[in-house]
Each structure stands twice: as C-alpha cells, then as structure tokens.
Amino acid sequence: MKIVSQIREPIENEMQLFEEKFLKSMSSKVALFNRITYYIVNRKGKQMRPMFVFLTAKLLNGEVNERTYTGASIIELIHTASLVHDDVVDDSNKRRGFFSINALWKNKIAVLVGDFLFSKGLLVSLENKDYDLLHIISNAVRDMSEGELLQIEKARLLDITEEVYYDIIRQKTATLIAACCSMGACSVRPDSEEVETFRKFGELCGMAFQIKDDLFDYGAEKIGKPTGIDIKEQKMTLPLIYALNNSDKERKKWLINSIKKHNKDKKRVKEVIAYVKEKGGLDYAVVKMLEFKDEALAILDNYPDSEYKSALILMVNYVVDRKK
C-alpha cells in the first residue's frame, strides 16, 4: 500500500464525505467559474492539508463533527486559492504536471478565480457561525501574504539571513499547515490548550515540508516544476544561504552576481547548483529539515497510541521522505 493510502486509511470515510462537501462549497452561478473549478478538482493533489485536519481531530476526540468538515473545506479552499495566485505571481505554466489556470485562462481570470476561492473559504466559516475557525484561517492568510512579500523584498536586496529565511517559510508555507492542525483541534476541542499545541505541531511539519521543497530545486526528480526555478526567481533558499555564508569573498561575489544578473542563464544556474552541492548546502538543509521533523514527532509522543497517531507519524515522515 502506498504511504499516502496508509495515512488516509483511518479517515477514508471522512475524506470521501469531505470531497462531496468540498465540491459543493466551490459552486458558483457563473458557468465559467464552475468549468474552472471542475478542472481544479479533477487535478487535485494528495489533499494532505484536509488529512491533517481530520487526523488531528480524531487523535484528540476519536471522531469528527460538522465543524471538522467545515475546517477542512476552509483550508482546502484557501490552499487552492493560494496555488492559483502563486502560479500567477511565479509566472508558472504548469501545476502538478498539468497546465495551470493562468496558462489556460490567462492571468486576469486566474486572479479572479483565486479571489473567488478565498471568499468562499471565508464564507463557509461565516455561514456556520464558526468564528473561531475564521480567526485561525484569517491569521494564516495574513501570514501567507506577508511571507510572500517578505520573500520578494529580500529577493531584490539579496540580504537574507538564515533567520529571515525561517521567518519567510514559517509565514508563507508553515502557517497554513499550522492552521490545518489547529483547525482540527479547535473543531473538537475549542478553547483548549491543544489548539496551540497542534498549531505548533503543524508549523514544525510545514517548516520541514518547505525545506524539502527547496531541496527539490537542486535535484532531478520530476516534481511538477523545473529545477533551478528558485534561483531563476532570485529566491534565497537554505542550501544557497549556507553556501553564501561559507564562501570566501570572491566566491560570494560570484554567487550574488549569478543570482542578480545571470539567473536566466541555464548554464550559470547549473554552475550555481553544482557549487551549492559541493559546499554542503544540501546536506546542511537536510539536517535542519530533520530537526524540525523530530520536534514535530516529539509533540506526538505526549499522546496515547492510536491508528490516528500512527497515521500522523507516517505523515510527518512522508513530508521529508517524499519524492515530489
């Protein structure tokens, strides 16, 4: 059995019902919107984020409730909206091996579709008067936007430190996985300490997840986006930051010049990738990724064994072991 199927097994019934509810939550009176959302749903990913919501709820409560489905729908709507917007921002024509929304329907429509999905995510929580869930997702959307802008700002100046890098990935990626887990906890145990405990758990998973994503930029795996794209976009990822911090003045100047002025030159980008590998940038990033993973697993140690805990442990390990 594939790892994702094993993770999903204890919540299979909930995930099937969620998919029906999620499809309804995306509906619109405008035929073009429905055509595009149908395209999105039929090319969905592994749905890791709703799985985090359901597994957290069941770990804490043994069962889910209607609020858990609401939380999972909110998360998936906001996540899908952010992917549509990301493809516009990154000028990316592919998503998970398929044409992106902006590639098929152009940027203007892609931005509007993203806005529509964001509004749907917020409305789902309002319609059910789940204001605590709305608060969690609103904080996440704010952090995601700030993280993306911070990354763009730092890409212009190329003055990013390791600490600033962690701030960026905490906001732009980890905050949404943190929201998944706090949403799952809040749906079954509102106002409990577990809401913050599992927010932290999700954040740690998200940090490990983003570092793994950054590592893919230096590998040859078929991951749905071309390698070297982070360098092309002047994104300062952990392997590159480490290489910069451990280079002499001349090499540092060459690296910064490569990223600033030659980031579209395929040959130069390959040279940068080779240099980062040679300096141990990838090895360093792997060590940091595993530290975040171990911190996340340590939180789960405080809870009794169950099939839901086992699935979450599998999920945390999958985050760092995945091939794409």
Tab-separated table of C-alpha atoms in Angstrom:
chain	number	residue	atom	x	y	z
A	1	MET	CA	0.000	0.000	0.000
A	2	LYS	CA	1.319	3.456	-0.884
A	3	ILE	CA	2.233	5.703	2.044
A	4	VAL	CA	-0.480	8.271	1.245
A	5	SER	CA	-3.111	5.486	1.178
A	6	GLN	CA	-1.855	4.237	4.555
A	7	ILE	CA	-2.096	7.754	6.024
A	8	ARG	CA	-5.587	8.174	4.607
A	9	GLU	CA	-6.918	4.737	5.658
A	10	PRO	CA	-8.148	5.645	9.211
A	11	ILE	CA	-10.038	8.653	7.812
A	12	GLU	CA	-11.137	7.210	4.444
A	13	ASN	CA	-14.862	7.659	5.113
A	14	GLU	CA	-14.354	11.230	6.317
A	15	MET	CA	-12.223	12.080	3.261
A	16	GLN	CA	-14.841	10.721	0.843
A	17	LEU	CA	-17.613	12.729	2.511
A	18	PHE	CA	-15.319	15.774	2.623
A	19	GLU	CA	-14.739	15.601	-1.148
A	20	GLU	CA	-18.514	15.775	-1.744
A	21	LYS	CA	-18.891	18.729	0.638
A	22	PHE	CA	-15.836	20.465	-0.829
A	23	LEU	CA	-17.161	20.232	-4.381
A	24	LYS	CA	-20.448	21.839	-3.243
A	25	SER	CA	-18.561	24.616	-1.442
A	26	MET	CA	-16.868	25.615	-4.732
A	27	SER	CA	-20.073	26.007	-6.732
A	28	SER	CA	-20.932	29.287	-8.464
A	29	LYS	CA	-23.786	30.758	-10.520
A	30	VAL	CA	-21.225	31.614	-13.211
A	31	ALA	CA	-20.639	28.789	-15.703
A	32	LEU	CA	-17.005	29.826	-16.352
A	33	PHE	CA	-16.170	29.560	-12.643
A	34	ASN	CA	-17.734	26.083	-12.481
A	35	ARG	CA	-15.798	24.964	-15.550
A	36	ILE	CA	-12.518	26.132	-13.993
A	37	THR	CA	-13.240	24.716	-10.525
A	38	TYR	CA	-14.189	21.380	-12.150
A	39	TYR	CA	-10.771	21.428	-13.849
A	40	ILE	CA	-9.101	22.141	-10.463
A	41	VAL	CA	-10.974	19.396	-8.582
A	42	ASN	CA	-10.185	16.778	-11.220
A	43	ARG	CA	-6.477	17.548	-10.916
A	44	LYS	CA	-6.346	17.678	-7.132
A	45	GLY	CA	-3.196	16.718	-5.259
A	46	LYS	CA	-2.838	14.327	-2.340
A	47	GLN	CA	-5.038	16.518	-0.096
A	48	MET	CA	-2.529	16.411	2.731
A	49	ARG	CA	-3.973	19.505	4.390
A	50	PRO	CA	-7.510	18.180	4.952
A	51	MET	CA	-5.931	14.924	6.119
A	52	PHE	CA	-4.050	16.899	8.794
A	53	VAL	CA	-7.392	18.424	9.897
A	54	PHE	CA	-9.199	15.063	10.209
A	55	LEU	CA	-6.305	13.141	11.767
A	56	THR	CA	-5.746	15.825	14.422
A	57	ALA	CA	-9.465	15.901	15.299
A	58	LYS	CA	-9.677	12.109	15.539
A	59	LEU	CA	-6.447	11.844	17.551
A	60	LEU	CA	-7.933	14.194	20.150
A	61	ASN	CA	-11.584	13.159	20.048
A	62	GLY	CA	-11.855	9.743	18.400
A	63	GLU	CA	-14.390	11.173	15.954
A	64	VAL	CA	-15.047	14.268	13.862
A	65	ASN	CA	-18.045	16.606	13.733
A	66	GLU	CA	-19.585	19.043	11.261
A	67	ARG	CA	-17.117	21.727	12.338
A	68	THR	CA	-14.245	19.457	11.305
A	69	TYR	CA	-15.678	19.227	7.770
A	70	THR	CA	-16.104	22.996	7.746
A	71	GLY	CA	-12.480	23.449	8.837
A	72	ALA	CA	-11.198	21.047	6.159
A	73	SER	CA	-13.227	22.818	3.450
A	74	ILE	CA	-11.972	26.244	4.553
A	75	ILE	CA	-8.365	25.026	4.461
A	76	GLU	CA	-8.655	23.410	1.032
A	77	LEU	CA	-10.416	26.440	-0.474
A	78	ILE	CA	-7.750	28.830	0.833
A	79	HIS	CA	-4.924	26.476	-0.180
A	80	THR	CA	-6.327	26.100	-3.710
A	81	ALA	CA	-6.746	29.876	-3.991
A	82	SER	CA	-3.141	30.420	-2.916
A	83	LEU	CA	-1.872	27.919	-5.530
A	84	VAL	CA	-3.814	29.697	-8.305
A	85	HIS	CA	-2.385	33.053	-7.183
A	86	ASP	CA	1.139	31.610	-6.771
A	87	ASP	CA	1.160	30.438	-10.379
A	88	VAL	CA	0.327	33.988	-11.500
A	89	VAL	CA	2.982	35.532	-9.229
A	90	ASP	CA	5.609	32.966	-10.335
A	91	ASP	CA	4.521	33.109	-13.994
A	92	SER	CA	4.288	29.309	-13.908
A	93	ASN	CA	2.511	27.448	-16.703
A	94	LYS	CA	2.427	24.043	-15.002
A	95	ARG	CA	0.954	22.754	-11.740
A	96	ARG	CA	1.323	19.061	-10.766
A	97	GLY	CA	2.258	18.250	-14.347
A	98	PHE	CA	-0.879	19.897	-15.815
A	99	PHE	CA	-1.403	23.336	-17.299
A	100	SER	CA	-2.000	25.969	-14.608
A	101	ILE	CA	-5.162	28.100	-14.568
A	102	ASN	CA	-3.256	31.177	-15.791
A	103	ALA	CA	-1.773	29.159	-18.678
A	104	LEU	CA	-5.226	28.071	-19.883
A	105	TRP	CA	-7.380	31.087	-18.978
A	106	LYS	CA	-4.765	33.873	-18.602
A	107	ASN	CA	-3.730	35.883	-15.539
A	108	LYS	CA	-6.815	38.080	-15.177
A	109	ILE	CA	-9.176	35.122	-14.865
A	110	ALA	CA	-6.724	33.209	-12.637
A	111	VAL	CA	-6.560	36.138	-10.178
A	112	LEU	CA	-10.369	36.377	-10.098
A	113	VAL	CA	-10.714	32.617	-9.561
A	114	GLY	CA	-8.234	32.824	-6.681
A	115	ASP	CA	-10.206	35.714	-5.166
A	116	PHE	CA	-13.450	33.761	-5.564
A	117	LEU	CA	-11.991	30.719	-3.773
A	118	PHE	CA	-10.613	32.912	-0.955
A	119	SER	CA	-14.034	34.492	-0.436
A	120	LYS	CA	-15.702	31.057	-0.471
A	121	GLY	CA	-13.300	29.889	2.234
A	122	LEU	CA	-14.217	32.817	4.467
A	123	LEU	CA	-17.950	32.497	3.740
A	124	VAL	CA	-18.022	28.789	4.683
A	125	SER	CA	-16.948	29.703	8.216
A	126	LEU	CA	-19.336	32.675	8.446
A	127	GLU	CA	-22.345	30.708	7.210
A	128	ASN	CA	-21.802	28.193	10.013
A	129	LYS	CA	-21.004	30.914	12.577
A	130	ASP	CA	-17.653	29.220	13.245
A	131	TYR	CA	-15.910	32.453	14.178
A	132	ASP	CA	-13.029	30.675	15.949
A	133	LEU	CA	-12.233	28.795	12.727
A	134	LEU	CA	-12.491	32.054	10.772
A	135	HIS	CA	-9.988	33.633	13.162
A	136	ILE	CA	-7.492	30.796	12.564
A	137	ILE	CA	-7.693	30.999	8.768
A	138	SER	CA	-7.660	34.832	8.702
A	139	ASN	CA	-4.370	34.829	10.629
A	140	ALA	CA	-2.988	32.254	8.199
A	141	VAL	CA	-3.970	34.296	5.106
A	142	ARG	CA	-2.341	37.399	6.605
A	143	ASP	CA	0.866	35.491	7.368
A	144	MET	CA	0.966	33.882	3.906
A	145	SER	CA	0.683	37.276	2.204
A	146	GLU	CA	3.346	38.841	4.446
A	147	GLY	CA	5.667	35.863	3.881
A	148	GLU	CA	5.405	36.154	0.104
A	149	LEU	CA	6.013	39.921	0.214
A	150	LEU	CA	8.977	39.489	2.586
A	151	GLN	CA	10.471	36.968	0.167
A	152	ILE	CA	10.008	39.361	-2.785
A	153	GLU	CA	11.553	42.214	-0.788
A	154	LYS	CA	14.574	40.130	0.187
A	155	ALA	CA	14.993	38.805	-3.379
A	156	ARG	CA	15.568	42.398	-4.511
A	157	LEU	CA	18.217	43.083	-1.879
A	158	LEU	CA	19.672	39.554	-1.524
A	159	ASP	CA	20.423	40.314	2.136
A	160	ILE	CA	18.634	37.295	3.565
A	161	THR	CA	19.976	35.557	6.675
A	162	GLU	CA	19.102	32.070	7.856
A	163	GLU	CA	16.769	33.533	10.490
A	164	VAL	CA	14.938	35.673	7.923
A	165	TYR	CA	14.632	32.564	5.706
A	166	TYR	CA	12.908	30.727	8.572
A	167	ASP	CA	10.576	33.705	9.072
A	168	ILE	CA	9.665	33.598	5.369
A	169	ILE	CA	8.897	29.875	5.218
A	170	ARG	CA	7.093	29.975	8.571
A	171	GLN	CA	4.738	32.589	7.165
A	172	LYS	CA	4.352	31.549	3.534
A	173	THR	CA	4.128	27.747	3.973
A	174	ALA	CA	4.163	26.514	7.561
A	175	THR	CA	1.352	28.813	8.702
A	176	LEU	CA	-1.240	27.019	6.545
A	177	ILE	CA	-0.266	23.539	7.800
A	178	ALA	CA	-0.296	25.007	11.325
A	179	ALA	CA	-3.827	26.252	10.588
A	180	CYS	CA	-4.860	22.736	9.465
A	181	CYS	CA	-3.828	21.157	12.740
A	182	SER	CA	-5.131	23.943	14.983
A	183	MET	CA	-8.380	23.870	12.964
A	184	GLY	CA	-8.711	20.120	13.555
A	185	ALA	CA	-8.090	20.594	17.289
A	186	CYS	CA	-10.390	23.630	17.536
A	187	SER	CA	-13.240	21.824	15.763
A	188	VAL	CA	-13.481	19.187	18.507
A	189	ARG	CA	-11.841	20.914	21.490
A	190	PRO	CA	-12.439	24.663	21.191
A	191	ASP	CA	-10.631	26.888	23.716
A	192	SER	CA	-8.342	24.031	24.790
A	193	GLU	CA	-4.527	24.020	25.053
A	194	GLU	CA	-4.465	21.502	22.197
A	195	VAL	CA	-5.385	24.231	19.680
A	196	GLU	CA	-1.986	25.902	20.290
A	197	THR	CA	-0.132	22.586	20.745
A	198	PHE	CA	-1.245	21.359	17.348
A	199	ARG	CA	-0.711	24.754	15.745
A	200	LYS	CA	2.951	24.335	16.771
A	201	PHE	CA	2.976	20.720	15.545
A	202	GLY	CA	1.647	21.810	12.142
A	203	GLU	CA	4.130	24.680	11.958
A	204	LEU	CA	7.060	22.312	12.528
A	205	CYS	CA	5.725	19.959	9.826
A	206	GLY	CA	5.347	22.933	7.486
A	207	MET	CA	8.928	24.090	8.083
A	208	ALA	CA	10.223	20.613	7.221
A	209	PHE	CA	7.886	20.494	4.197
A	210	GLN	CA	9.199	23.775	2.737
A	211	ILE	CA	12.860	22.867	3.224
A	212	LYS	CA	12.141	19.599	1.389
A	213	ASP	CA	10.532	21.630	-1.421
A	214	ASP	CA	13.609	23.861	-1.575
A	215	LEU	CA	15.826	20.788	-1.855
A	216	PHE	CA	13.860	19.639	-4.920
A	217	ASP	CA	15.142	22.725	-6.740
A	218	TYR	CA	18.578	21.104	-6.704
A	219	GLY	CA	17.500	17.597	-7.692
A	220	ALA	CA	16.497	15.781	-10.863
A	221	GLU	CA	13.177	14.319	-9.659
A	222	LYS	CA	10.091	15.014	-11.761
A	223	ILE	CA	8.277	17.184	-9.257
A	224	GLY	CA	5.915	19.214	-11.416
A	225	LYS	CA	8.189	22.244	-11.677
A	226	PRO	CA	11.555	22.652	-13.399
A	227	THR	CA	14.689	22.572	-11.211
A	228	GLY	CA	16.564	25.830	-10.740
A	229	ILE	CA	13.323	27.829	-10.720
A	230	ASP	CA	14.035	29.250	-7.233
A	231	ILE	CA	17.369	30.617	-8.462
A	232	LYS	CA	15.678	31.979	-11.588
A	233	GLU	CA	13.197	33.807	-9.314
A	234	GLN	CA	16.021	35.004	-7.033
A	235	LYS	CA	14.616	33.089	-4.056
A	236	MET	CA	17.243	32.655	-1.360
A	237	THR	CA	16.673	29.131	-0.056
A	238	LEU	CA	18.530	27.419	2.797
A	239	PRO	CA	21.090	25.487	0.673
A	240	LEU	CA	22.050	28.718	-1.125
A	241	ILE	CA	22.211	30.751	2.114
A	242	TYR	CA	24.517	28.139	3.646
A	243	ALA	CA	26.795	28.171	0.566
A	244	LEU	CA	26.945	32.002	0.677
A	245	ASN	CA	27.796	32.005	4.385
A	246	ASN	CA	30.597	29.519	3.834
A	247	SER	CA	32.247	31.063	0.779
A	248	ASP	CA	35.215	33.400	0.504
A	249	LYS	CA	34.703	36.987	-0.653
A	250	GLU	CA	35.370	36.208	-4.315
A	251	ARG	CA	33.026	33.225	-4.486
A	252	LYS	CA	30.324	35.106	-2.600
A	253	LYS	CA	30.547	37.920	-5.144
A	254	TRP	CA	30.256	35.373	-7.990
A	255	LEU	CA	27.201	33.764	-6.382
A	256	ILE	CA	25.374	37.060	-5.788
A	257	ASN	CA	26.250	38.251	-9.301
A	258	SER	CA	24.930	34.948	-10.725
A	259	ILE	CA	21.610	35.321	-8.922
A	260	LYS	CA	21.216	39.044	-9.654
A	261	LYS	CA	22.345	39.231	-13.266
A	262	HIS	CA	22.631	35.712	-14.707
A	263	ASN	CA	19.667	33.924	-13.109
A	264	LYS	CA	18.078	33.294	-16.533
A	265	ASP	CA	21.296	31.757	-17.921
A	266	LYS	CA	20.734	27.962	-17.771
A	267	LYS	CA	24.459	27.180	-17.818
A	268	ARG	CA	25.174	29.633	-14.973
A	269	VAL	CA	22.232	28.286	-12.935
A	270	LYS	CA	23.641	24.749	-13.317
A	271	GLU	CA	27.027	26.015	-12.104
A	272	VAL	CA	25.363	27.608	-9.047
A	273	ILE	CA	23.519	24.348	-8.270
A	274	ALA	CA	26.770	22.350	-8.580
A	275	TYR	CA	28.608	24.824	-6.316
A	276	VAL	CA	25.884	24.763	-3.636
A	277	LYS	CA	26.035	20.949	-3.602
A	278	GLU	CA	29.840	21.000	-3.411
A	279	LYS	CA	29.778	23.411	-0.422
A	280	GLY	CA	27.462	21.096	1.523
A	281	GLY	CA	24.393	23.331	1.254
A	282	LEU	CA	22.058	20.400	0.613
A	283	ASP	CA	23.475	18.337	3.490
A	284	TYR	CA	23.036	21.268	5.874
A	285	ALA	CA	19.426	21.823	4.757
A	286	VAL	CA	18.649	18.114	5.274
A	287	VAL	CA	19.986	18.282	8.853
A	288	LYS	CA	17.771	21.307	9.617
A	289	MET	CA	14.747	19.665	7.964
A	290	LEU	CA	15.178	16.556	10.144
A	291	GLU	CA	15.436	18.722	13.274
A	292	PHE	CA	12.002	20.222	12.537
A	293	LYS	CA	10.634	16.728	11.835
A	294	ASP	CA	11.951	15.378	15.152
A	295	GLU	CA	10.441	18.316	17.070
A	296	ALA	CA	7.050	17.577	15.484
A	297	LEU	CA	7.264	13.882	16.371
A	298	ALA	CA	8.205	14.771	19.971
A	299	ILE	CA	4.829	16.543	20.348
A	300	LEU	CA	3.000	13.359	19.289
A	301	ASP	CA	4.909	11.390	21.963
A	302	ASN	CA	2.661	13.056	24.559
A	303	TYR	CA	-0.464	11.340	23.192
A	304	PRO	CA	-1.586	7.705	23.563
A	305	ASP	CA	-1.059	5.292	20.693
A	306	SER	CA	-3.876	5.039	18.169
A	307	GLU	CA	-4.318	4.492	14.446
A	308	TYR	CA	-4.646	8.285	14.095
A	309	LYS	CA	-1.361	8.921	15.896
A	310	SER	CA	0.325	6.283	13.713
A	311	ALA	CA	-1.069	7.974	10.589
A	312	LEU	CA	0.212	11.377	11.753
A	313	ILE	CA	3.663	9.886	12.404
A	314	LEU	CA	3.571	8.446	8.877
A	315	MET	CA	2.522	11.868	7.577
A	316	VAL	CA	5.416	13.656	9.315
A	317	ASN	CA	7.907	11.132	7.919
A	318	TYR	CA	6.322	11.340	4.478
A	319	VAL	CA	6.819	15.131	4.472
A	320	VAL	CA	10.604	14.627	4.475
A	321	ASP	CA	10.804	11.335	2.545
A	322	ARG	CA	8.537	12.208	-0.411
A	323	LYS	CA	9.934	12.155	-3.944
A	324	LYS	CA	7.825	15.036	-5.261
